[in-house]
mmCIF file of C-alpha atoms in Angstrom:
data_model
loop_
_atom_site.group_PDB
_atom_site.id
_atom_site.type_symbol
_atom_site.label_atom_id
_atom_site.label_comp_id
_atom_site.label_asym_id
_atom_site.label_seq_id
_atom_site.Cartn_x
_atom_site.Cartn_y
_atom_site.Cartn_z
ATOM 1 C CA MET A 159 65.599 119.364 87.573
ATOM 2 C CA LEU A 160 67.348 121.846 89.445
ATOM 3 C CA PHE A 161 70.315 119.581 89.668
ATOM 4 C CA LYS A 162 70.367 119.201 85.984
ATOM 5 C CA THR A 163 69.997 123.451 85.188
ATOM 6 C CA LEU A 164 73.400 123.486 87.798
ATOM 7 C CA GLY A 165 74.881 120.678 85.654
ATOM 8 C CA ILE A 166 75.463 118.819 87.874
ATOM 9 C CA THR A 167 72.919 115.656 86.867
ATOM 10 C CA ASP A 168 72.960 115.000 82.675
ATOM 11 C CA ASP A 169 70.426 113.618 80.825
ATOM 12 C CA GLU A 170 72.008 110.217 81.810
ATOM 13 C CA PHE A 171 70.238 110.810 85.386
ATOM 14 C CA LYS A 172 66.974 108.504 86.411
ATOM 15 C CA SER A 173 65.274 110.024 89.182
ATOM 16 C CA GLU A 174 63.397 106.777 89.166
ATOM 17 C CA GLU A 175 65.831 104.237 89.548
ATOM 18 C CA TYR A 176 67.895 103.069 92.168
ATOM 19 C CA MET A 177 71.117 104.863 93.065
ATOM 20 C CA THR A 178 74.532 102.725 93.041
ATOM 21 C CA ARG A 179 76.803 103.699 95.858
ATOM 22 C CA ALA A 180 78.880 105.435 93.236
ATOM 23 C CA GLU A 181 76.522 107.528 91.970
ATOM 24 C CA PHE A 182 74.852 108.547 95.177
ATOM 25 C CA THR A 183 78.917 109.564 96.309
ATOM 26 C CA ALA A 184 79.907 111.416 93.069
ATOM 27 C CA LEU A 185 76.127 113.652 93.204
ATOM 28 C CA THR A 186 76.987 114.294 96.490
ATOM 29 C CA VAL A 187 80.761 115.120 95.770
ATOM 30 C CA ARG A 188 79.263 117.401 93.155
ATOM 31 C CA ALA A 189 76.246 118.564 94.519
ATOM 32 C CA MET A 190 78.128 119.672 97.762
ATOM 33 C CA GLY A 191 80.497 121.214 95.466
ATOM 34 C CA LYS A 192 83.643 119.986 95.758
ATOM 35 C CA ASP A 193 84.384 117.854 92.435
ATOM 36 C CA ASN A 194 87.296 120.560 91.539
ATOM 37 C CA MET A 195 89.270 119.512 94.663
ATOM 38 C CA PRO A 196 92.177 117.592 94.417
ATOM 39 C CA ALA A 197 91.905 113.903 95.241
ATOM 40 C CA GLY A 198 93.864 111.236 96.320
ATOM 41 C CA GLU A 199 94.488 107.576 95.413
ATOM 42 C CA VAL A 200 91.306 105.262 96.382
ATOM 43 C CA SER A 201 92.142 102.569 98.559
ATOM 44 C CA TYR A 202 89.268 100.261 97.381
ATOM 45 C CA LYS A 203 90.181 97.336 95.706
ATOM 46 C CA ASP A 204 87.543 97.413 93.894
ATOM 47 C CA VAL A 205 88.025 101.035 92.326
ATOM 48 C CA SER A 206 90.057 101.797 89.429
ATOM 49 C CA PRO A 207 90.644 104.823 87.735
ATOM 50 C CA GLU A 208 89.109 103.751 84.346
ATOM 51 C CA ASP A 209 85.487 103.729 86.142
ATOM 52 C CA THR A 210 83.146 106.196 85.796
ATOM 53 C CA TYR A 211 82.820 107.757 88.728
ATOM 54 C CA TYR A 212 86.754 107.410 90.056
ATOM 55 C CA ASN A 213 87.836 110.916 90.830
ATOM 56 C CA GLU A 214 84.051 111.700 92.727
ATOM 57 C CA ILE A 215 85.133 108.546 94.850
ATOM 58 C CA ALA A 216 88.177 109.575 95.455
ATOM 59 C CA ILE A 217 87.163 112.897 96.837
ATOM 60 C CA ALA A 218 84.871 111.304 99.231
ATOM 61 C CA ASP A 219 87.635 109.014 100.306
ATOM 62 C CA THR A 220 90.116 112.053 100.905
ATOM 63 C CA LEU A 221 87.543 114.035 102.630
ATOM 64 C CA GLY A 222 86.687 110.858 104.517
ATOM 65 C CA ILE A 223 82.367 111.040 103.909
ATOM 66 C CA ILE A 224 82.928 107.238 103.073
ATOM 67 C CA SER A 225 84.272 104.453 105.205
ATOM 68 C CA LYS A 226 87.809 103.450 104.900
ATOM 69 C CA SER A 227 87.734 99.294 103.783
ATOM 70 C CA ASP A 228 89.035 97.232 101.549
ATOM 71 C CA THR A 229 86.450 97.579 98.967
ATOM 72 C CA PHE A 230 83.552 99.947 97.970
ATOM 73 C CA GLU A 231 80.777 98.523 96.023
ATOM 74 C CA PRO A 232 80.408 100.957 93.400
ATOM 75 C CA ASP A 233 77.394 99.516 91.729
ATOM 76 C CA LYS A 234 75.624 98.021 95.228
ATOM 77 C CA PRO A 235 72.820 99.975 95.515
ATOM 78 C CA ILE A 236 72.526 102.728 98.154
ATOM 79 C CA THR A 237 70.663 102.361 101.270
ATOM 80 C CA TYR A 238 69.153 104.812 102.922
ATOM 81 C CA GLU A 239 71.329 104.308 106.268
ATOM 82 C CA GLU A 240 74.819 104.367 103.980
ATOM 83 C CA ALA A 241 73.283 107.760 102.251
ATOM 84 C CA ALA A 242 72.649 109.534 105.367
ATOM 85 C CA LYS A 243 76.505 108.098 106.639
ATOM 86 C CA ILE A 244 77.943 110.194 103.667
ATOM 87 C CA LEU A 245 75.622 113.391 104.347
ATOM 88 C CA VAL A 246 75.782 113.857 107.738
ATOM 89 C CA CYS A 247 79.815 113.449 107.660
ATOM 90 C CA MET A 248 79.658 115.746 104.416
ATOM 91 C CA LEU A 249 77.759 118.246 106.787
ATOM 92 C CA GLY A 250 80.944 117.825 109.797
ATOM 93 C CA TYR A 251 78.078 115.544 111.804
ATOM 94 C CA GLU A 252 80.091 112.618 112.071
ATOM 95 C CA TYR A 253 81.178 113.452 115.670
ATOM 96 C CA PRO A 254 78.493 113.651 116.875
ATOM 97 C CA ALA A 255 76.480 110.634 115.325
ATOM 98 C CA GLU A 256 78.897 108.934 116.226
ATOM 99 C CA GLN A 257 78.309 109.576 119.932
ATOM 100 C CA LYS A 258 74.313 108.957 119.452
ATOM 101 C CA GLY A 259 75.525 105.276 118.994
ATOM 102 C CA GLY A 260 77.642 105.498 115.839
ATOM 103 C CA TYR A 261 76.433 103.721 112.263
ATOM 104 C CA ALA A 262 73.343 103.157 111.616
ATOM 105 C CA LEU A 263 71.330 104.438 114.619
ATOM 106 C CA GLY A 264 73.544 107.484 115.575
ATOM 107 C CA TYR A 265 74.075 108.998 111.623
ATOM 108 C CA ILE A 266 70.228 107.941 111.167
ATOM 109 C CA SER A 267 69.094 110.197 113.958
ATOM 110 C CA MET A 268 71.563 112.922 112.720
ATOM 111 C CA ALA A 269 69.540 112.600 109.975
ATOM 112 C CA ASN A 270 66.662 113.036 111.431
ATOM 113 C CA ASP A 271 67.551 115.698 113.398
ATOM 114 C CA LYS A 272 69.328 117.631 110.006
ATOM 115 C CA LYS A 273 65.859 117.164 108.485
ATOM 116 C CA LEU A 274 68.263 115.229 105.685
ATOM 117 C CA PHE A 275 64.889 113.120 105.095
ATOM 118 C CA ASP A 276 61.944 115.780 105.507
ATOM 119 C CA ASN A 277 59.310 114.805 102.361
ATOM 120 C CA LEU A 278 60.521 111.461 102.295
ATOM 121 C CA LEU A 279 58.970 108.117 103.935
ATOM 122 C CA PHE A 280 62.537 106.677 105.315
ATOM 123 C CA ARG A 281 63.095 102.823 105.606
ATOM 124 C CA MET A 282 65.429 101.159 107.227
ATOM 125 C CA GLY A 283 67.294 98.910 104.741
ATOM 126 C CA ALA A 284 65.607 100.077 101.583
ATOM 127 C CA ASN A 285 67.411 101.354 97.888
ATOM 128 C CA VAL A 286 66.993 105.203 97.701
ATOM 129 C CA SER A 287 66.019 106.005 93.817
ATOM 130 C CA GLY A 288 67.497 108.870 92.070
ATOM 131 C CA ALA A 289 64.918 111.391 93.461
ATOM 132 C CA GLU A 290 64.806 110.106 96.619
ATOM 133 C CA GLY A 291 68.907 110.773 96.703
ATOM 134 C CA ALA A 292 68.686 114.556 95.225
ATOM 135 C CA THR A 293 66.210 115.481 97.749
ATOM 136 C CA MET A 294 68.561 114.146 100.363
ATOM 137 C CA ILE A 295 70.838 116.100 99.252
ATOM 138 C CA ARG A 296 68.535 119.266 98.602
ATOM 139 C CA ASN A 297 67.478 118.904 102.262
ATOM 140 C CA ALA A 298 71.748 118.660 103.284
ATOM 141 C CA TRP A 299 71.658 121.990 101.045
ATOM 142 C CA GLU A 300 68.783 123.517 103.636
ATOM 143 C CA SER A 301 70.662 122.242 106.424
ATOM 144 C CA GLU A 302 73.189 124.059 109.367
ATOM 145 C CA TYR A 303 77.177 122.512 109.018
ATOM 146 C CA MET A 304 79.446 122.452 111.170
ATOM 147 C CA GLU A 305 83.212 123.137 111.025
ATOM 148 C CA TYR A 306 86.776 123.201 112.601
ATOM 149 C CA ASP A 307 86.808 126.714 115.018
ATOM 150 C CA PHE A 308 90.647 127.383 115.798
ATOM 151 C CA SER A 309 90.013 129.993 118.086
ATOM 152 C CA GLU A 310 87.988 127.192 120.234
ATOM 153 C CA ASN A 311 89.862 124.284 119.358
ATOM 154 C CA GLY A 312 86.897 122.120 118.914
ATOM 155 C CA TYR A 313 83.802 121.933 116.190
ATOM 156 C CA THR A 314 81.125 124.815 116.172
ATOM 157 C CA GLU A 315 77.399 124.666 114.579
ATOM 158 C CA SER A 316 77.394 127.097 112.001
ATOM 159 C CA ASN A 317 74.386 129.279 112.048
ATOM 160 C CA GLU A 318 74.234 129.752 108.061
ATOM 161 C CA LEU A 319 72.907 127.099 105.704
ATOM 162 C CA TYR A 320 75.232 124.908 104.031
ATOM 163 C CA MET A 321 74.111 126.387 100.132
ATOM 164 C CA ASN A 322 74.890 129.732 101.797
ATOM 165 C CA LYS A 323 78.396 129.110 102.638
ATOM 166 C CA TYR A 324 79.514 126.568 100.046
ATOM 167 C CA LEU A 325 77.236 127.256 97.336
ATOM 168 C CA ASP A 326 76.169 131.316 97.591
ATOM 169 C CA ILE A 327 72.754 129.921 96.964
ATOM 170 C CA TYR A 328 69.967 131.750 98.512
ATOM 171 C CA LYS A 329 66.480 130.611 98.877
ATOM 172 C CA SER A 330 63.866 133.705 99.181
ATOM 173 C CA LYS A 331 60.649 133.354 99.918
ATOM 174 C CA GLY A 332 57.839 135.923 98.610
ATOM 175 C CA ILE A 333 55.243 136.716 95.377
ATOM 176 C CA LEU A 334 56.907 137.490 92.589
ATOM 177 C CA THR A 335 55.521 139.632 90.151
ATOM 178 C CA SER A 336 56.307 141.693 86.862
ATOM 179 C CA ASP A 337 58.112 145.117 86.324
ATOM 180 C CA GLY A 338 57.117 145.528 82.607
ATOM 181 C CA ILE A 339 61.163 145.046 82.063
ATOM 182 C CA LEU A 340 62.104 141.411 83.247
ATOM 183 C CA ASP A 341 60.538 138.650 80.923
ATOM 184 C CA PHE A 342 60.170 134.943 82.371
ATOM 185 C CA ASP A 343 59.489 133.590 79.655
#
């Protein structure tokens, strides 16, 4: 519902069905606010400019959040570990994930550290439904991120959330009351 309200998904989004690699990649690029950036050409033999998610796959390829390979297999269902790798890379934690063992266990470990699987039952090799993918992305929004710090000549972890810095979204907790002027219909 939140993603639809924000224009990230539409009426075609099926939360109960498994997501393809292309669908998850596109949802991630849109949800993380990167869908308007320029992209290069896709290097995958099985992705063409006529494909629905070509632009988002090209952006993900440009950002380096998907693995370099001859093929992308866009119509194959995405697994938990593949989704974790994309999100960990999007948040800038690729190097620490590689230091923890690389794909897949290092990325799974980093995803656990960043709480990307909160409110989900992680299952190695299992396909990700639309609802599970959206939950992982929302969890990524609420995570810290790493950026290259030119003054330090290295990567530093932020002390703010991805959604605050890149999406200008803030989360508050409290009791909401009416002031007699506002209407919450």
